[in-house]
GROMACS .gro file of C-alpha atoms in nm:
model
  406
    1MET     CA    1  14.779  13.501   5.027
    2ASN     CA    2  14.725  13.449   5.427
    3GLY     CA    3  15.085  13.514   5.495
    4MET     CA    4  15.220  13.228   5.278
    5SER     CA    5  15.555  13.269   5.179
    6MET     CA    6  15.557  13.307   4.778
    7THR     CA    7  15.870  13.098   4.748
    8THR     CA    8  15.647  12.779   4.885
    9PRO     CA    9  15.506  12.494   4.643
   10LEU     CA   10  15.211  12.684   4.585
   11GLY     CA   11  15.389  12.998   4.575
   12ASN     CA   12  15.584  12.875   4.299
   13SER     CA   13  15.263  12.729   4.138
   14SER     CA   14  15.072  13.055   4.164
   15ASP     CA   15  15.328  13.228   3.952
   16VAL     CA   16  15.329  12.973   3.704
   17LEU     CA   17  14.970  13.064   3.662
   18PHE     CA   18  14.993  13.414   3.692
   19LEU     CA   19  15.296  13.438   3.401
   20MET     CA   20  15.084  13.176   3.210
   21LEU     CA   21  14.752  13.380   3.214
   22GLY     CA   22  14.977  13.676   3.141
   23ALA     CA   23  15.133  13.486   2.823
   24VAL     CA   24  14.818  13.351   2.666
   25MET     CA   25  14.639  13.701   2.678
   26VAL     CA   26  14.929  13.821   2.514
   27PHE     CA   27  14.932  13.547   2.256
   28ALA     CA   28  14.579  13.642   2.174
   29MET     CA   29  14.665  14.018   2.066
   30HIS     CA   30  14.859  13.823   1.724
   31ALA     CA   31  14.519  13.800   1.645
   32GLY     CA   32  14.429  14.105   1.726
   33PHE     CA   33  14.766  14.227   1.512
   34ALA     CA   34  14.620  14.020   1.243
   35PHE     CA   35  14.229  14.159   1.214
   36LEU     CA   36  14.409  14.512   1.247
   37GLU     CA   37  14.607  14.431   0.928
   38VAL     CA   38  14.335  14.222   0.695
   39GLY     CA   39  14.091  14.548   0.812
   40THR     CA   40  14.331  14.803   0.658
   41VAL     CA   41  14.457  14.574   0.364
   42ARG     CA   42  14.256  14.518   0.014
   43LYS     CA   43  14.108  14.233  -0.043
   44LYS     CA   44  14.318  14.054  -0.243
   45ASN     CA   45  14.593  14.090   0.080
   46GLN     CA   46  14.388  13.968   0.370
   47VAL     CA   47  14.467  13.591   0.338
   48ASN     CA   48  14.867  13.711   0.329
   49ALA     CA   49  14.796  13.887   0.645
   50PHE     CA   50  14.656  13.610   0.812
   51VAL     CA   51  14.939  13.364   0.746
   52LYS     CA   52  15.203  13.603   0.759
   53ILE     CA   53  15.125  13.686   1.127
   54LEU     CA   54  15.096  13.330   1.199
   55THR     CA   55  15.394  13.202   1.037
   56ASP     CA   56  15.636  13.459   1.202
   57TRP     CA   57  15.466  13.359   1.553
   58SER     CA   58  15.594  13.014   1.499
   59VAL     CA   59  15.927  13.106   1.325
   60SER     CA   60  15.954  13.320   1.621
   61THR     CA   61  15.854  13.049   1.879
   62VAL     CA   62  16.126  12.843   1.796
   63VAL     CA   63  16.403  13.019   1.711
   64TYR     CA   64  16.330  13.288   2.036
   65PHE     CA   65  16.325  12.947   2.243
   66LEU     CA   66  16.704  12.814   2.103
   67ILE     CA   67  16.853  13.123   2.038
   68GLY     CA   68  16.653  13.435   2.182
   69PHE     CA   69  16.580  13.352   2.559
   70PRO     CA   70  16.931  13.216   2.584
   71ILE     CA   71  17.084  13.551   2.461
   72ALA     CA   72  16.849  13.779   2.678
   73TYR     CA   73  16.841  13.577   3.017
   74GLY     CA   74  17.166  13.295   2.975
   75ILE     CA   75  16.867  13.048   3.017
   76SER     CA   76  16.890  12.713   2.791
   77PHE     CA   77  16.649  12.443   2.788
   78LEU     CA   78  16.846  12.218   2.601
   79LYS     CA   79  16.851  11.990   2.887
   80PRO     CA   80  16.651  11.782   3.048
   81VAL     CA   81  16.266  11.796   3.173
   82LYS     CA   82  16.398  11.749   3.502
   83GLN     CA   83  16.595  12.044   3.503
   84ILE     CA   84  16.374  12.223   3.344
   85LEU     CA   85  16.097  12.202   3.603
   86GLY     CA   86  16.363  12.293   3.855
   87GLU     CA   87  16.235  12.364   4.228
   88ASN     CA   88  16.017  12.624   4.099
   89GLN     CA   89  15.761  12.433   3.895
   90GLY     CA   90  15.880  12.491   3.537
   91TYR     CA   91  15.878  12.897   3.615
   92ASP     CA   92  16.176  12.999   3.406
   93ILE     CA   93  16.040  12.839   3.059
   94THR     CA   94  15.674  13.017   3.156
   95HIS     CA   95  15.863  13.336   3.156
   96TYR     CA   96  15.989  13.204   2.797
   97PHE     CA   97  15.642  13.180   2.684
   98PHE     CA   98  15.530  13.532   2.862
   99LEU     CA   99  15.831  13.703   2.656
  100LEU     CA  100  15.843  13.522   2.348
  101CYS     CA  101  15.479  13.695   2.295
  102PHE     CA  102  15.702  14.025   2.330
  103ALA     CA  103  15.957  13.897   2.105
  104ALA     CA  104  15.717  13.805   1.843
  105CYS     CA  105  15.534  14.121   1.830
  106ILE     CA  106  15.840  14.238   1.626
  107PRO     CA  107  15.760  14.095   1.321
  108ALA     CA  108  15.389  14.120   1.341
  109ILE     CA  109  15.444  14.501   1.372
  110ILE     CA  110  15.681  14.532   1.081
  111SER     CA  111  15.431  14.326   0.892
  112GLY     CA  112  15.128  14.635   0.888
  113GLY     CA  113  15.406  14.848   0.747
  114ILE     CA  114  15.536  14.648   0.438
  115ALA     CA  115  15.177  14.496   0.409
  116GLU     CA  116  15.088  14.413   0.013
  117ARG     CA  117  15.370  14.424  -0.143
  118ALA     CA  118  15.613  14.228   0.032
  119LYS     CA  119  15.795  13.852  -0.094
  120PHE     CA  120  15.674  13.584   0.179
  121TRP     CA  121  15.979  13.435   0.307
  122PRO     CA  122  16.241  13.675   0.285
  123GLN     CA  123  16.004  13.901   0.539
  124VAL     CA  124  15.989  13.550   0.746
  125THR     CA  125  16.331  13.542   0.762
  126ALA     CA  126  16.397  13.897   0.841
  127GLY     CA  127  16.133  13.817   1.106
  128ALA     CA  128  16.321  13.496   1.280
  129VAL     CA  129  16.681  13.747   1.273
  130PHE     CA  130  16.513  13.994   1.479
  131ALA     CA  131  16.344  13.793   1.706
  132GLY     CA  132  16.612  13.553   1.737
  133LEU     CA  133  16.886  13.752   1.768
  134SER     CA  134  16.824  14.167   1.715
  135TYR     CA  135  16.540  14.184   1.962
  136PRO     CA  136  16.684  13.971   2.242
  137LEU     CA  137  17.078  14.149   2.238
  138PHE     CA  138  16.887  14.507   2.306
  139GLU     CA  139  16.630  14.312   2.547
  140SER     CA  140  16.915  14.135   2.741
  141LEU     CA  141  17.098  14.547   2.760
  142ILE     CA  142  16.755  14.664   2.957
  143TRP     CA  143  16.588  14.348   3.099
  144GLY     CA  144  16.798  14.084   3.102
  145LYS     CA  145  17.183  13.893   3.136
  146ASN     CA  146  17.374  14.215   3.011
  147MET     CA  147  17.189  14.511   3.200
  148SER     CA  148  17.482  14.632   3.372
  149LEU     CA  149  17.681  14.699   3.062
  150LEU     CA  150  17.377  14.977   2.939
  151GLN     CA  151  17.207  15.082   3.305
  152ASP     CA  152  17.492  15.143   3.462
  153VAL     CA  153  17.596  15.437   3.208
  154PHE     CA  154  17.235  15.551   3.185
  155LYS     CA  155  17.295  15.583   3.585
  156SER     CA  156  17.587  15.731   3.566
  157LEU     CA  157  17.491  15.993   3.302
  158GLY     CA  158  17.109  16.066   3.387
  159GLY     CA  159  17.085  15.949   3.750
  160ALA     CA  160  16.930  15.688   3.737
  161GLU     CA  161  16.878  15.348   3.485
  162PHE     CA  162  16.654  15.350   3.209
  163HIS     CA  163  16.266  15.269   3.323
  164ASP     CA  164  16.056  15.091   3.063
  165TYR     CA  165  15.840  14.843   3.277
  166ALA     CA  166  15.607  14.700   2.980
  167GLY     CA  167  15.804  14.766   2.692
  168SER     CA  168  15.724  15.070   2.521
  169VAL     CA  169  16.069  15.155   2.419
  170VAL     CA  170  16.218  14.746   2.433
  171VAL     CA  171  15.926  14.593   2.226
  172HIS     CA  172  15.723  14.884   2.010
  173SER     CA  173  15.989  15.136   1.960
  174ILE     CA  174  16.173  14.861   1.860
  175GLY     CA  175  15.949  14.759   1.615
  176GLY     CA  176  15.837  15.073   1.460
  177TRP     CA  177  16.193  15.202   1.374
  178LEU     CA  178  16.279  14.846   1.212
  179ALA     CA  179  16.010  14.848   1.004
  180LEU     CA  180  16.084  15.185   0.904
  181PRO     CA  181  16.374  15.065   0.677
  182ALA     CA  182  16.181  14.836   0.533
  183VAL     CA  183  15.958  15.052   0.397
  184LEU     CA  184  16.168  15.289   0.275
  185ILE     CA  185  16.367  14.994   0.067
  186LEU     CA  186  16.037  14.848  -0.032
  187GLY     CA  187  15.866  15.182  -0.155
  188PRO     CA  188  15.534  15.242  -0.219
  189ARG     CA  189  15.269  15.011  -0.356
  190MET     CA  190  15.160  15.090  -0.684
  191GLY     CA  191  14.901  15.351  -0.737
  192ARG     CA  192  15.006  15.483  -0.392
  193TYR     CA  193  15.180  15.796  -0.578
  194VAL     CA  194  15.187  15.885  -0.909
  195ARG     CA  195  15.387  16.190  -1.061
  196GLY     CA  196  15.427  16.302  -0.689
  197LYS     CA  197  15.006  16.314  -0.601
  198SER     CA  198  14.889  16.124  -0.305
  199HIS     CA  199  14.607  15.873  -0.379
  200PRO     CA  200  14.506  15.717  -0.054
  201ILE     CA  201  14.432  15.341  -0.044
  202PRO     CA  202  14.115  15.287   0.104
  203VAL     CA  203  14.094  14.995   0.389
  204SER     CA  204  13.892  14.681   0.330
  205ASN     CA  205  13.693  14.600   0.586
  206ILE     CA  206  13.604  14.839   0.920
  207PRO     CA  207  13.477  14.597   1.112
  208PHE     CA  208  13.758  14.415   1.128
  209LEU     CA  209  14.000  14.713   1.171
  210ALA     CA  210  13.763  14.767   1.486
  211LEU     CA  211  13.819  14.384   1.632
  212GLY     CA  212  14.172  14.381   1.565
  213SER     CA  213  14.176  14.654   1.813
  214TRP     CA  214  13.978  14.530   2.056
  215ILE     CA  215  14.155  14.224   2.052
  216LEU     CA  216  14.468  14.438   2.100
  217ALA     CA  217  14.310  14.654   2.392
  218VAL     CA  218  14.179  14.351   2.610
  219GLY     CA  219  14.488  14.154   2.564
  220TRP     CA  220  14.696  14.468   2.655
  221PHE     CA  221  14.615  14.382   3.011
  222GLY     CA  222  14.771  14.056   2.994
  223PHE     CA  223  15.097  14.248   2.816
  224ASN     CA  224  15.115  14.534   3.118
  225VAL     CA  225  14.997  14.381   3.485
  226MET     CA  226  15.167  14.052   3.403
  227SER     CA  227  15.495  14.241   3.315
  228ALA     CA  228  15.511  14.211   3.713
  229GLY     CA  229  15.679  13.868   3.686
  230HIS     CA  230  15.508  13.708   4.004
  231LEU     CA  231  15.158  13.745   4.167
  232GLU     CA  232  15.316  13.910   4.516
  233LYS     CA  233  15.402  14.238   4.307
  234ILE     CA  234  15.105  14.214   4.052
  235SER     CA  235  14.991  14.627   4.091
  236GLY     CA  236  14.620  14.765   4.028
  237VAL     CA  237  14.790  15.081   3.940
  238VAL     CA  238  14.943  14.958   3.624
  239ALA     CA  239  14.584  14.785   3.525
  240VAL     CA  240  14.444  15.132   3.571
  241ASN     CA  241  14.689  15.329   3.379
  242SER     CA  242  14.656  15.113   3.116
  243LEU     CA  243  14.251  15.187   3.105
  244MET     CA  244  14.321  15.561   3.170
  245ALA     CA  245  14.545  15.607   2.860
  246MET     CA  246  14.382  15.382   2.604
  247VAL     CA  247  14.067  15.592   2.669
  248GLY     CA  248  14.296  15.940   2.655
  249GLY     CA  249  14.391  15.765   2.327
  250VAL     CA  250  14.008  15.706   2.186
  251LEU     CA  251  13.882  16.027   2.316
  252ALA     CA  252  14.175  16.247   2.158
  253ALA     CA  253  14.169  16.049   1.823
  254LEU     CA  254  13.777  16.071   1.837
  255VAL     CA  255  13.844  16.518   1.870
  256ALA     CA  256  14.144  16.556   1.642
  257SER     CA  257  14.035  16.302   1.369
  258LYS     CA  258  13.684  16.435   1.411
  259ASN     CA  259  13.513  16.099   1.440
  260ASP     CA  260  13.731  15.909   1.198
  261PRO     CA  261  13.656  15.521   1.273
  262GLY     CA  262  14.011  15.405   1.158
  263PHE     CA  263  14.176  15.676   1.405
  264VAL     CA  264  13.969  15.633   1.715
  265HIS     CA  265  14.083  15.247   1.724
  266ASN     CA  266  14.400  15.325   1.701
  267GLY     CA  267  14.391  15.625   1.890
  268ALA     CA  268  14.326  15.347   2.165
  269LEU     CA  269  14.677  15.132   2.062
  270ALA     CA  270  14.808  15.428   2.058
  271GLY     CA  271  14.762  15.493   2.422
  272LEU     CA  272  14.837  15.160   2.519
  273ILE     CA  273  15.169  15.171   2.354
  274ALA     CA  274  15.208  15.470   2.533
  275VAL     CA  275  15.183  15.404   2.889
  276CYS     CA  276  15.323  15.042   2.850
  277ALA     CA  277  15.677  15.202   2.995
  278GLY     CA  278  15.547  15.435   3.287
  279SER     CA  279  15.200  15.223   3.334
  280ASP     CA  280  15.375  15.114   3.712
  281ILE     CA  281  15.475  15.452   3.803
  282MET     CA  282  15.220  15.753   3.666
  283HIS     CA  283  14.912  15.867   3.814
  284PRO     CA  284  14.618  15.788   3.673
  285LEU     CA  285  14.531  16.126   3.495
  286ALA     CA  286  14.907  16.132   3.392
  287ALA     CA  287  14.795  15.799   3.229
  288PHE     CA  288  14.532  15.967   3.026
  289VAL     CA  289  14.718  16.272   2.970
  290THR     CA  290  15.036  15.998   2.842
  291GLY     CA  291  14.782  15.850   2.576
  292ALA     CA  292  14.574  16.130   2.467
  293ILE     CA  293  14.952  16.287   2.367
  294ALA     CA  294  15.049  15.996   2.225
  295SER     CA  295  14.671  16.011   2.032
  296ILE     CA  296  14.751  16.329   1.858
  297ILE     CA  297  15.070  16.249   1.791
  298PHE     CA  298  14.914  15.961   1.549
  299VAL     CA  299  14.662  16.131   1.388
  300PHE     CA  300  14.879  16.426   1.279
  301GLY     CA  301  15.185  16.172   1.236
  302PHE     CA  302  15.041  15.922   0.998
  303HIS     CA  303  14.942  16.276   0.765
  304ILE     CA  304  15.289  16.390   0.774
  305GLU     CA  305  15.421  16.044   0.698
  306GLN     CA  306  15.140  15.972   0.407
  307GLU     CA  307  15.115  16.313   0.267
  308LYS     CA  308  15.406  16.480   0.345
  309LEU     CA  309  15.694  16.232   0.324
  310LYS     CA  310  15.516  15.987   0.144
  311ILE     CA  311  15.637  15.717   0.279
  312ASP     CA  312  15.409  15.433   0.246
  313ASP     CA  313  15.340  15.283   0.553
  314VAL     CA  314  15.021  15.091   0.519
  315LEU     CA  315  14.919  15.076   0.911
  316GLY     CA  316  15.119  15.326   0.991
  317VAL     CA  317  15.364  15.167   1.248
  318TRP     CA  318  15.655  15.377   1.227
  319PRO     CA  319  15.437  15.649   1.387
  320LEU     CA  320  15.222  15.436   1.596
  321HIS     CA  321  15.472  15.225   1.748
  322GLY     CA  322  15.782  15.374   1.683
  323ILE     CA  323  15.711  15.758   1.730
  324ILE     CA  324  15.473  15.686   1.978
  325GLY     CA  325  15.686  15.366   2.180
  326SER     CA  326  15.965  15.630   2.212
  327TRP     CA  327  15.709  15.895   2.343
  328GLY     CA  328  15.592  15.633   2.589
  329GLY     CA  329  15.966  15.632   2.687
  330LEU     CA  330  16.017  15.992   2.712
  331ALA     CA  331  15.672  16.027   2.944
  332ALA     CA  332  15.781  15.774   3.190
  333GLY     CA  333  16.051  16.061   3.278
  334ILE     CA  334  15.800  16.280   3.277
  335PHE     CA  335  15.523  16.185   3.477
  336GLY     CA  336  15.707  15.916   3.681
  337SER     CA  337  15.836  16.169   3.858
  338GLU     CA  338  15.721  16.249   4.235
  339ALA     CA  339  15.664  16.635   4.140
  340LEU     CA  340  15.442  16.511   3.902
  341GLY     CA  341  15.256  16.233   4.146
  342GLY     CA  342  15.412  15.940   4.018
  343LEU     CA  343  15.647  15.690   4.222
  344GLY     CA  344  16.008  15.882   4.110
  345GLY     CA  345  16.325  15.658   4.054
  346VAL     CA  346  16.321  15.789   3.701
  347THR     CA  347  16.496  16.055   3.500
  348PHE     CA  348  16.408  16.249   3.187
  349VAL     CA  349  16.802  16.213   3.102
  350SER     CA  350  16.834  15.872   3.134
  351GLN     CA  351  16.500  15.801   2.962
  352LEU     CA  352  16.590  16.014   2.678
  353LEU     CA  353  16.944  15.776   2.636
  354GLY     CA  354  16.769  15.485   2.646
  355THR     CA  355  16.511  15.613   2.405
  356VAL     CA  356  16.747  15.733   2.177
  357SER     CA  357  16.947  15.423   2.183
  358ALA     CA  358  16.678  15.201   2.098
  359ILE     CA  359  16.648  15.441   1.799
  360VAL     CA  360  16.956  15.425   1.680
  361PHE     CA  361  17.022  15.038   1.773
  362ALA     CA  362  16.660  14.942   1.538
  363LEU     CA  363  16.747  15.162   1.267
  364VAL     CA  364  17.077  14.988   1.240
  365ASN     CA  365  16.952  14.662   1.240
  366GLY     CA  366  16.676  14.745   0.994
  367PHE     CA  367  16.875  14.884   0.732
  368LEU     CA  368  17.131  14.605   0.760
  369ILE     CA  369  16.914  14.334   0.792
  370TYR     CA  370  16.683  14.466   0.455
  371GLY     CA  371  16.943  14.610   0.297
  372VAL     CA  372  17.107  14.243   0.249
  373LEU     CA  373  16.802  14.095   0.195
  374ALA     CA  374  16.675  14.317  -0.133
  375LYS     CA  375  17.009  14.271  -0.259
  376THR     CA  376  17.035  13.895  -0.236
  377VAL     CA  377  16.654  13.758  -0.262
  378GLY     CA  378  16.477  14.052  -0.267
  379ILE     CA  379  16.172  14.182  -0.088
  380ARG     CA  380  15.921  14.293  -0.312
  381LEU     CA  381  15.673  14.130  -0.499
  382ASP     CA  382  15.695  14.134  -0.892
  383PRO     CA  383  15.509  14.392  -1.023
  384GLU     CA  384  15.251  14.122  -1.193
  385ALA     CA  385  15.241  13.962  -0.824
  386GLU     CA  386  15.183  14.281  -0.640
  387PHE     CA  387  14.907  14.366  -0.888
  388ALA     CA  388  14.723  14.020  -0.870
  389GLY     CA  389  14.737  14.027  -0.479
  390ALA     CA  390  14.926  13.838  -0.243
  391ASP     CA  391  14.689  13.624  -0.189
  392LEU     CA  392  14.653  13.480  -0.556
  393SER     CA  393  15.039  13.541  -0.562
  394ILE     CA  394  15.203  13.350  -0.293
  395HIS     CA  395  14.882  13.165  -0.156
  396ASN     CA  396  14.644  13.074  -0.486
  397ILE     CA  397  14.333  13.138  -0.274
  398GLY     CA  398  14.151  13.442  -0.189
  399ALA     CA  399  13.974  13.543   0.117
  400TYR     CA  400  13.662  13.495  -0.053
  401PRO     CA  401  13.682  13.168  -0.250
  402GLU     CA  402  13.381  13.153  -0.362
  403ASP     CA  403  13.361  13.491  -0.520
  404SER     CA  404  13.707  13.366  -0.720
  405ILE     CA  405  13.521  13.056  -0.843
  406ARG     CA  406  13.206  13.320  -0.968
   0.00000   0.00000   0.00000
């Protein structure tokens, strides 16, 4: 910037633009979540997937503005616009927009696990609680105003603070482990397991699934690179590490799944999820390995979940986000070390402690919230509604109305 101080009005504006562009890229990822789910569920549940994710996004926007962001960072926007703009061109409120996109990932992740048999409004309610209360509370302990409460513990026990640059654990692991209680309480879809035997339900649309993966992958560079927060802190290493982890995931899935297109496109996402935590401190080759391992975890983890454990997690969000997000937290402690070409400043012990704390936090919250909803309003469609499909049962229209008329 030709020596210009980033505290000047132009510097402030540059930071606002930088964050805003990142926010728009991550916002676009929610279209990726939608198409990934639409391509995976049956035709009779495609409209529901689109409406769910857009509604969850809208509700998350409101609750994170009013409750979540103030919990996480101690900043409220219930004041005059002049004060919101302040002297930094409204950087804080743009930061809210960017971090909202992370918070809204939580209900979007869960949506894929509970697809095809969940009631609409109870899930919207759960998403609101997670985006407005649960997620911001953990966010505050790792990135926000209450960092010292937990990070000091990790540092004293493990020798360093817990490092999660762009949310392998804070976002993805939390989302995936929150989804597991919902999937378990809901139970499998009708016909998925009959008399102990597995009857896989085929996906409806490979092109939509692939489109969802591509949209997510492109938006992910906003997710990771713009996590720098300020233009002067941008890192080319983060961009290339994200790329290398993605292709590592694709190539590993290609081999491990024997060319299965569903696994190949989810393999890209597995790599990107895993590299978020350490994308700023790993060597690019380590990022490639991290992504490849993540993809292998998903290919075999999905099979174990569905066929051995008989957990009907429609999009495999527990292994993809929960387990692989946890792997990303640990990978930062391994490949971020100077001995393996990383920048250092991390320890495996601290990464393990932070990762385990996220798992425990998510499971407690997931079982509590979904348990209460299940016992009160119920969270599963009745058999007739599930058989007819969520599109007609909830929205009174199918994805292909002309076909319905015929």
